Structure formats: structure tokens, C-alpha cells
XYZ file of C-alpha atoms in Angstrom:
416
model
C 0.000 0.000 0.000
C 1.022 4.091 -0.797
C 0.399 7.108 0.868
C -2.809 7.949 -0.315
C -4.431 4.821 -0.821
C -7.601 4.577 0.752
C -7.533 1.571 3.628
C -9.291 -0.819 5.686
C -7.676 -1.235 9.040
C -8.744 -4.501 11.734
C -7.711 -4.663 15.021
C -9.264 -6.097 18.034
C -10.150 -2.651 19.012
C -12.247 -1.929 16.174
C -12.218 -1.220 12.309
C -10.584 1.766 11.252
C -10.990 3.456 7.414
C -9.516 6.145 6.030
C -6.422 7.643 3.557
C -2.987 6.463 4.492
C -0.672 9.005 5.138
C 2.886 9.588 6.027
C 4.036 8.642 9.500
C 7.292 9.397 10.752
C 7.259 6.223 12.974
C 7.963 3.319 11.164
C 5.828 1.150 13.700
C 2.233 3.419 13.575
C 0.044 3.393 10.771
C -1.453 6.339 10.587
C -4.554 7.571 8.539
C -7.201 10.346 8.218
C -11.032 8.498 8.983
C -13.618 9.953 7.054
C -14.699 12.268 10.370
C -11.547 14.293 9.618
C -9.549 13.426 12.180
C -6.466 11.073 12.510
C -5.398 7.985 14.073
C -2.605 6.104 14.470
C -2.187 2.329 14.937
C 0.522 0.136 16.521
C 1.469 -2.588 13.541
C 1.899 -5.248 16.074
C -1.867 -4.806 16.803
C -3.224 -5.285 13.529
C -4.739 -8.443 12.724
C -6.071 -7.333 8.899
C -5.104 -4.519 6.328
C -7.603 -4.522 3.405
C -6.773 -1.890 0.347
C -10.103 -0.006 -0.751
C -9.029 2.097 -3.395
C -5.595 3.422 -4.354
C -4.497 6.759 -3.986
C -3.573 7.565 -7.762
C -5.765 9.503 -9.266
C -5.552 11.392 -12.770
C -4.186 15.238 -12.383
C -6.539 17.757 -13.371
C -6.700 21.961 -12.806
C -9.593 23.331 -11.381
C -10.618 26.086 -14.141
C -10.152 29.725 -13.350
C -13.869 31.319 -11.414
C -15.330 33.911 -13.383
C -16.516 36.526 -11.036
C -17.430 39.921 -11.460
C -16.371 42.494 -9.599
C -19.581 43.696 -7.453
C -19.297 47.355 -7.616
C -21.199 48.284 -4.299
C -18.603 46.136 -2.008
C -15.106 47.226 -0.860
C -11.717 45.251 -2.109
C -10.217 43.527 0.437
C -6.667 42.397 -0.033
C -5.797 38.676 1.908
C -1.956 38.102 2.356
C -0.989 34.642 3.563
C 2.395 34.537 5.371
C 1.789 30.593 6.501
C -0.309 28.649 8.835
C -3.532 26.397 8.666
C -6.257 29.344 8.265
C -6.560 28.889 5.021
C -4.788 26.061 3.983
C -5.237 23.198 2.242
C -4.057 19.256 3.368
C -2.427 17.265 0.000
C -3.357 13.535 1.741
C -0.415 11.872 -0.869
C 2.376 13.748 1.080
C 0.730 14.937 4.290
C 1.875 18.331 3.581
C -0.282 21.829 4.254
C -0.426 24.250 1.661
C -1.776 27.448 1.041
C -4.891 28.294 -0.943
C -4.353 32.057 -1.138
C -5.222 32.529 -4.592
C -8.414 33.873 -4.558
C -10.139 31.481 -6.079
C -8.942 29.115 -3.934
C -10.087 31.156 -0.776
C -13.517 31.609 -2.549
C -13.915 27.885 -3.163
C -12.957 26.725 0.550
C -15.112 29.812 1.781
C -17.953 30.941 -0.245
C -19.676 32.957 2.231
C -16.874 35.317 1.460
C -18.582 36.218 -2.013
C -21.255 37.785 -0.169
C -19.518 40.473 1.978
C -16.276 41.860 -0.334
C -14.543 41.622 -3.579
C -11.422 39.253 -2.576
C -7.898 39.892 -3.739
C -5.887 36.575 -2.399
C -2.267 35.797 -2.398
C 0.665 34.560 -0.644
C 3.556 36.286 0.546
C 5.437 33.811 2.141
C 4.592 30.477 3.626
C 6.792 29.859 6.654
C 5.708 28.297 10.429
C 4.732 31.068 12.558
C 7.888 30.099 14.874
C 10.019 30.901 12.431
C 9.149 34.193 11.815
C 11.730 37.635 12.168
C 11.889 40.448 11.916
C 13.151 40.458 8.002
C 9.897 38.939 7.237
C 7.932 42.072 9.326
C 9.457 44.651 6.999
C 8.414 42.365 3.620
C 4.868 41.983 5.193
C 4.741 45.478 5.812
C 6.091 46.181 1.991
C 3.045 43.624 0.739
C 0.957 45.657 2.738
C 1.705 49.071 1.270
C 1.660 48.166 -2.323
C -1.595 46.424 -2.224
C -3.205 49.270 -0.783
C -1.632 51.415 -3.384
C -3.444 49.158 -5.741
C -6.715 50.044 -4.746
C -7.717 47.582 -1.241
C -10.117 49.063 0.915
C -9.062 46.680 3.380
C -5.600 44.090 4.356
C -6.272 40.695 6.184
C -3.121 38.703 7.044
C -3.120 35.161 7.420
C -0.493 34.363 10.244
C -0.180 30.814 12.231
C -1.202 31.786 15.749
C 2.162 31.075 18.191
C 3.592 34.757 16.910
C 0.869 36.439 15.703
C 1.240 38.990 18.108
C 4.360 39.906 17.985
C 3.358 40.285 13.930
C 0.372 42.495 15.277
C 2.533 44.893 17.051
C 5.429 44.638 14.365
C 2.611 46.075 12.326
C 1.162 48.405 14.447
C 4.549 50.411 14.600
C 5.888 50.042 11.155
C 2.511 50.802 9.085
C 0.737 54.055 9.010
C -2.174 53.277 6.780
C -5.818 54.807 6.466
C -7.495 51.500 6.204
C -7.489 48.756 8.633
C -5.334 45.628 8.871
C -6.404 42.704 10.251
C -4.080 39.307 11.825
C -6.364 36.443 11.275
C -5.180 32.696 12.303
C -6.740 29.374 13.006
C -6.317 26.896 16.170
C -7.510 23.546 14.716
C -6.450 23.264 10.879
C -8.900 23.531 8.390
C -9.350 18.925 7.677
C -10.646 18.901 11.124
C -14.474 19.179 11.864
C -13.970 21.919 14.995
C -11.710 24.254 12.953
C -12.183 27.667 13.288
C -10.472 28.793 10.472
C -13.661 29.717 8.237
C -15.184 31.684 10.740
C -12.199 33.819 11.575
C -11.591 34.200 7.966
C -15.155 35.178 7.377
C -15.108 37.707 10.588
C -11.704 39.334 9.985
C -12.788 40.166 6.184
C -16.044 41.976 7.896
C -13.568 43.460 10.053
C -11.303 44.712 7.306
C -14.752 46.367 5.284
C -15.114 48.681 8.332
C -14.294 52.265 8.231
C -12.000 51.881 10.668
C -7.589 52.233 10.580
C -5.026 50.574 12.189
C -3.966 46.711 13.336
C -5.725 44.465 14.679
C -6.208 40.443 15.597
C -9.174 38.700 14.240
C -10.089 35.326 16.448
C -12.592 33.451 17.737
C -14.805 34.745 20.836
C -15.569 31.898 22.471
C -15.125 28.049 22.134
C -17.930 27.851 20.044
C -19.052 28.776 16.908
C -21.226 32.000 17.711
C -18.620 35.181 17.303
C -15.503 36.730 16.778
C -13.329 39.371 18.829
C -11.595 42.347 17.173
C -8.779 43.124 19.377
C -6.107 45.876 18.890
C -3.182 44.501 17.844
C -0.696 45.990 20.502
C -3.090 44.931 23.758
C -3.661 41.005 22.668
C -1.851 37.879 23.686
C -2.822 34.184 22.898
C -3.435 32.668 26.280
C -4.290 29.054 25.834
C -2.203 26.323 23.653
C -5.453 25.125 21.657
C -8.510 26.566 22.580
C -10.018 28.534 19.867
C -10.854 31.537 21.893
C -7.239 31.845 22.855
C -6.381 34.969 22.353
C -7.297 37.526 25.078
C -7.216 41.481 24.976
C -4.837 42.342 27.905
C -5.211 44.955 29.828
C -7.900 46.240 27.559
C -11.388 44.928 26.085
C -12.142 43.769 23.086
C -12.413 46.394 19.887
C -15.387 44.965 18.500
C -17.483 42.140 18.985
C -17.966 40.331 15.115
C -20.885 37.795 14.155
C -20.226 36.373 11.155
C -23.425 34.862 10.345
C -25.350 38.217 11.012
C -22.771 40.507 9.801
C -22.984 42.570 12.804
C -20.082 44.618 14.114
C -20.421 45.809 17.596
C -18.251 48.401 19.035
C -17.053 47.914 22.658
C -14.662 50.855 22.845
C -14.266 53.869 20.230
C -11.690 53.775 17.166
C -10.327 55.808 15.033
C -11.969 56.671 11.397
C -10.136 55.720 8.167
C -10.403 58.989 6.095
C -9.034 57.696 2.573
C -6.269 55.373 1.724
C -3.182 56.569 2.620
C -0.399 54.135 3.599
C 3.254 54.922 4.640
C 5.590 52.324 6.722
C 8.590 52.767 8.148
C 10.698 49.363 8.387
C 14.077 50.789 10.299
C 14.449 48.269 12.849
C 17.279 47.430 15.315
C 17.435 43.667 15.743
C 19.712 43.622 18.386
C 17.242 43.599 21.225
C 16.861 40.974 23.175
C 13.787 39.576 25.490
C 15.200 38.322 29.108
C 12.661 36.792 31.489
C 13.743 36.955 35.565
C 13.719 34.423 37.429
C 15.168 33.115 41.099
C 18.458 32.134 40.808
C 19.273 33.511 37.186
C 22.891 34.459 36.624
C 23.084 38.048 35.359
C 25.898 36.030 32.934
C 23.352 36.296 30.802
C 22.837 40.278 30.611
C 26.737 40.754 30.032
C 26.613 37.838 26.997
C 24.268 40.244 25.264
C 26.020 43.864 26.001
C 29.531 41.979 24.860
C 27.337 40.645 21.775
C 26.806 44.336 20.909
C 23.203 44.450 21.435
C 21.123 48.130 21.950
C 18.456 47.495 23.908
C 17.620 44.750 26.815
C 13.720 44.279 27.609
C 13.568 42.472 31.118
C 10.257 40.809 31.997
C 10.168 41.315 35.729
C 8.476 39.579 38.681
C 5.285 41.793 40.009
C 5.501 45.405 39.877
C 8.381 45.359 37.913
C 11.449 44.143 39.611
C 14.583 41.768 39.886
C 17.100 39.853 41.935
C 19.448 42.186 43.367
C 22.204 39.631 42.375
C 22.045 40.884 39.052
C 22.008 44.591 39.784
C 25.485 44.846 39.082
C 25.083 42.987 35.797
C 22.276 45.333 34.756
C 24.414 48.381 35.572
C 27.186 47.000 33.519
C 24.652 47.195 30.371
C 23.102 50.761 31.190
C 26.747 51.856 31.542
C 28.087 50.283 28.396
C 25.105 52.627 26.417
C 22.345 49.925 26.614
C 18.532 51.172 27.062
C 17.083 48.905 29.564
C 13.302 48.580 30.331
C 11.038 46.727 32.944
C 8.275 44.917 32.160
C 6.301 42.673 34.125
C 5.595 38.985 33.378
C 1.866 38.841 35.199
C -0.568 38.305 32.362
C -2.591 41.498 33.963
C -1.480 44.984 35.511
C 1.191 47.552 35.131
C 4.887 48.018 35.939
C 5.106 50.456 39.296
C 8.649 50.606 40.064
C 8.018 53.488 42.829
C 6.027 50.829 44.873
C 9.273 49.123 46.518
C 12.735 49.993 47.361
C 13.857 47.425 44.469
C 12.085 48.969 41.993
C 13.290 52.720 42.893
C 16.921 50.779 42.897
C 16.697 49.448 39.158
C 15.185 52.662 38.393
C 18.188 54.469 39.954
C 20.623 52.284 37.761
C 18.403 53.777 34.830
C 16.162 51.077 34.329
C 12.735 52.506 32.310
C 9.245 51.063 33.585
C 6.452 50.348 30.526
C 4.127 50.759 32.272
C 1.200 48.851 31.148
C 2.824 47.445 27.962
C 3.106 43.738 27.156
C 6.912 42.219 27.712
C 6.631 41.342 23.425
C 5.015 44.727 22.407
C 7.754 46.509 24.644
C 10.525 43.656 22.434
C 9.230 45.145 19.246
C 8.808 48.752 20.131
C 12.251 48.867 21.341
C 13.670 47.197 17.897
C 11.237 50.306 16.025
C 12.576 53.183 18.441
C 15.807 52.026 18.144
C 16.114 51.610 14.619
C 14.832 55.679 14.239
C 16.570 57.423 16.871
C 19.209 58.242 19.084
C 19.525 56.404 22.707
C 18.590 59.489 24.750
C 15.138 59.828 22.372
C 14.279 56.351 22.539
C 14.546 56.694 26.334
C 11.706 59.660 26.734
C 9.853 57.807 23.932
C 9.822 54.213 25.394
C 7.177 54.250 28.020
C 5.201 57.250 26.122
C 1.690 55.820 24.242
C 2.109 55.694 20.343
C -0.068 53.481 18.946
C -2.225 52.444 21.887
C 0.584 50.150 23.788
C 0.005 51.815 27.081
C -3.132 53.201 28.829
C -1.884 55.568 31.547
C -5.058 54.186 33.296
C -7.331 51.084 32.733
C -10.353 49.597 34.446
C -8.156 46.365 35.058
C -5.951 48.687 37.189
C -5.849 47.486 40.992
C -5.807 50.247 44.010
């Protein structure tokens, strides 16, 4: 039997049908059942294998859609950098590609027909682990010329573990009168439960609005009732797998987006798109590195970085925004060697407040900078975009100073 060939599987636990695909254990057998999802099976526990059907099957081309251009709806431009939103699963190889031509997208999701005209291509196709911040500044280029081009709107396709840091990437480097929207999927689009149509559908609805700046696209809740629009410097993805995973932090929700009504409800206010200008600005400095504290960590690792020629050190602190005072000397060494150096906090919720305790006022006389309210990753990336456009002493009165909506001097998840 081939990869591909449909099979019958007998073991004493059952019967088990489905398309053979690759496994990377030589023992398992795996295949995809006809609900979608996949199973694997221990050889030494099968008592029958029965081939159905094979796999070959003769190559064809789907022909091109003919679609007219609906005059009364917007443009929307969808840019797929990777990941299983809108991909599609080749069951010969087991690999996941993209469908971001737009006929593609239009044949997976229909319902999209009904709510823009769809532009669809991809940019790049990479694992959202993988991505840097090389691939930021040719997202943000893909960005500005299809705007140029006419789109009323820009969704990007992004896998979900660095979305984020994408979102804020974004939110920094692109000035644009139209709104740009981060969509992703948790469970990949072969599997019954995926989300990936809905967020797809939502973020497009999202991206018609007369509305500017970046945003995150995702599901609402665990089932299949609504979307949440959150802003793409206050968001985090919380949970592994769940499919409302990512969480507005230190913030609410945008807008709340059903996708079967069409309904966009505002939670907070946004700024107006007023035309369709675009400019980006992709000077980064990638020498800034991310340093979580913890009890017992060797400042060794401050000092590796300063010697490695790095500008800027973003430490995610514990509480209020503080560390070991083992390491004070270490963090002095990189302030002295010309080295901006900010305090974050790691808690998922609440602010930096380095005036609180003496070891706070300490770091902050060594000329540590609090972010207040900022994320540790939005504080990573605006650090890379402030140092990439100015000089040290700017970047330090511009660091904890609100920009694009990274820091709310005061919040309603604030604690007195």
C-alpha cells in the first residue's frame, strides 16, 4: 500500500478506514477516517489490512472562477504569510499548503462572495515560529503596495504562536488609512472543529469597516457564535489550543464580530479611516533581546548580550516590575556600556510600578525605564522600532510614552 491509498484497518479494538498518510514512525500506521480526524495504529496490533481504493488519481486543474467584480462592495486584499487558516491538506504527502489565490479562498469559503470583492495571495509560507523580523518589513512592503493598488481593506493570514508579535510589528511600522487585520486558526482547516472559516469570514467583515489601524481577528468563544476584534498591541494568545485563545490584555475587546449576522459591535471607540493613505517605516534594530527573571538567574546572561553588541535589553520582571538584586550589578554593567534597559512585568494582567518598593526605585536608579502597562513582546518590538529611528537618549523619553495604543496611563483592570 502508498500514501494515499484509501484503507481498511482490523484490530481487536475496532475497524478503522480512512487515507494512508505519512508517518514518521515506522511502527504506527497512521490515517485520516472519514470524520476528519487522525489515528494512528501500533502494527503489532493489527490483525487485517484490506486496500479499498488506491491513492492515484488522474491530475486535473480546477478552471479559473469567473466573477465579477460587485461594484457596491469594498476590495479587500488577503496576504498569507503561513499557517492552517486557510490552507489546504495534499493527503499523498501529508503536507499543508496554502490556498491564497483567490479562487482558492472563494472555493474553501464561499460565504466570502457575499460580503467583499477578494484579492488573495501569498507572501510567504513559513511556520509562525520561524518568523523575524526580516519577514515584518516584507509583510509590511506587501501591505503598502496592495493598498496602493486600490484595497479598501488588508487581512493577514499568520499561524497563531507569533501572531502577536506580527500584530505589534505592524502596528509600529505601518501608518495606513485603512485597517489591517491578523487572522489565524487553532484547529487546521481537515478537522471538523476548525475555526479557520469563521475567523476568515469575521476578519474580512472586520477589514470592510471604516476603521484604521492593526488588529487580531479570532474566535470569541469556544464555540461557533462570534468573533473578537482586538487591537493589535493589547492582545496575547493565552491558551495552547482553545479557539478563543487569544485575550485582549489589559484592555477589552475592539469589537465584537458575528459572522453569520454581519454585525459589528463596538465595545470601545476607534479611530476613522479617512481615505487610503499608507506609509511604513521598516528601520528596525534587531539587536534587542527579550530576558525573562527568574530566582536564581545568573546576570551572565545580561553581560553575553552587552559583549554581543546588542542596543536594547527588555527584562520581563516579577510583580511590579522588579529583579534579583544579584544581578544589579550585571544590569548596571549594560546601562553603563550605552544599553537602554526597560522593565516589564511577566503577570498576564497589571502595570509596571517601580516606585512601589525599594527594588524597583533601585533598578530605576541604575536607569532602568518602567512600561508601564505594555506587554513584555510589544515593549521587544517597540524597542527594535525606536531604536532603529533614533538616538539612545530619544528612545529613552519615547519608550514608556503611548504611540499606537501600547500603554493606557489608566485602565479599568488597574488594581488600588
Amino acid at each position: 500500500m502508498d500514501v494515499g491509498d484509501i484503507i481498511r484497518v482490523e484490530t481487536d479494538k475496532g475497524i478503522f478506514e480512512g487515507i494512508l498518510l505519512p508517518s514518521t514512525d515506522e511502527n504506527i500506521i497512521t490515517i485520516k477516517m472519514k470524520n476528519g480526524y487522525n489515528v494512528g495504529i501500533l502494527k503489532e496490533n493489527v490483525k487485517n489490512i484490506e486496500i479499498i481504493s488506491k491513492g492515484e488519481k488522474p491530475k486535473y486543474e480546477l478552471p479559473p472562477l469567473n466573477i465579477e467584480k460587485n461594484e457596491k462592495f469594498k476590495t479587500i486584499s488577503i496576504l498569507s504569510t503561513g499557517g492552517t487558516v486557510a490552507s489546504k491538506v495534499d493527503y499523498k504527502t501529508g503536507a499543508v499548503h496554502p490556498s491564497f489565490t483567490a479562487d482558492d479562498l472563494i472555493r474553501a469559503v464561499p460565504e466570502l462572495l457575499d460580503i467583499a470583492n477578494i484579492k488573495g495571495r501569498a507572501v510567504m509560507n513559513i511556520l509562525s515560529e520561524n518568523m523575524k523580523p526580516e519577514y515584518w518589513k516584507k509583510i509590511a512592503e506587501e501591505i503598502k503596495k496592495e493598498i496602493e493598488e486600490g484595497a479598501d481593506g488588508i487581512v493577514i493570514a499568520h499561524g497563531t504562536d507569533t501572531m502577536a508579535y506580527t500584530a505589534s510589528a505592524l502596528s509600529f511600522m505601518v501608518k495606513a488609512d485603512v485597517p489591517i487585520i491578523l487572522v489565524g486558526a487553532q484547529r487546521s482547516s481537515d478537522r471538523p472543529s476548525s475555526d479557520a472559516a469563521l475567523n476568515l469570514i469575521s476578519a474580512v467583515l472586520a477589514a470592510r469597516e471604516p476603521i484604521k489601524g492593526v488588529y487580531v481577528v479570532m474566535h470569541g468563544e469556544s464555540g461557533d457564535t462570534f468573533c473578537y476584534l482586538h487591537k493589535g498591541v493589547k492582545v496575547r494568545k493565552c491558551h495552547s489550543s482553545r479557539r478563543d485563545a487569544f485575550k485582549s490584555i489589559n484592555s477589552i475587546p475592539v469589537a465584537k464580530i458575528n459572522p453569520f449576522t454581519k454585525e459589528v459591535i463596538y465595545l470601545q471607540d476607534v479611530e476613522k479611516s479617512n481615505g487610503r493613505k499608507v506609509e511604513i517605516d521598516t528601520n528596525l534594530e534587531e539587536k534587542v533581546a527579550l530576558i525573562k527573571v527568574y530566582p536564581g538567574m545568573d546576570g551572565e546572561i545580561i553581560r553575553f548580550y552587552v559583549d554581543k553588541g546588542y542596543k536594547g535589553i527588555v527584562l520581563e520582571g516579577t510583580g511590579l516590575g522588579h529583579a534579583p538584586e544579584y544581578i544589579f550589578e550585571d544590569i548596571k554593567y549594560a546601562i553603563d556600556n550605552g544599553v537602554v534597559v526597560v522593565m516589564t512585568t511577566q503577570t498576564i494582567n497589571g502595570r509596571v510600578n517601580m516606585n512601589v518598593y525599594s527594588n524597583g526605585r533601585e533598578l530605576q536608579k541604575l536607569g532602568v525605564i518602567g512600561c508601564g502597562d505594555m506587554l513584555p513582546e510589544v515593549a521587544y518590538v517597540k524597542l527594535m522600532y525606536l531604536l532603529g529611528n533614533y538616538e539612545p537618549e530619544e528612545v529613552k523619553k519615547l519608550i514608556n510614552k503611548n504611540l499606537v495604543g501600547e500603554i493606557e496611563y489608566r485602565s479599568r483592570f488597574d488594581a488600588y
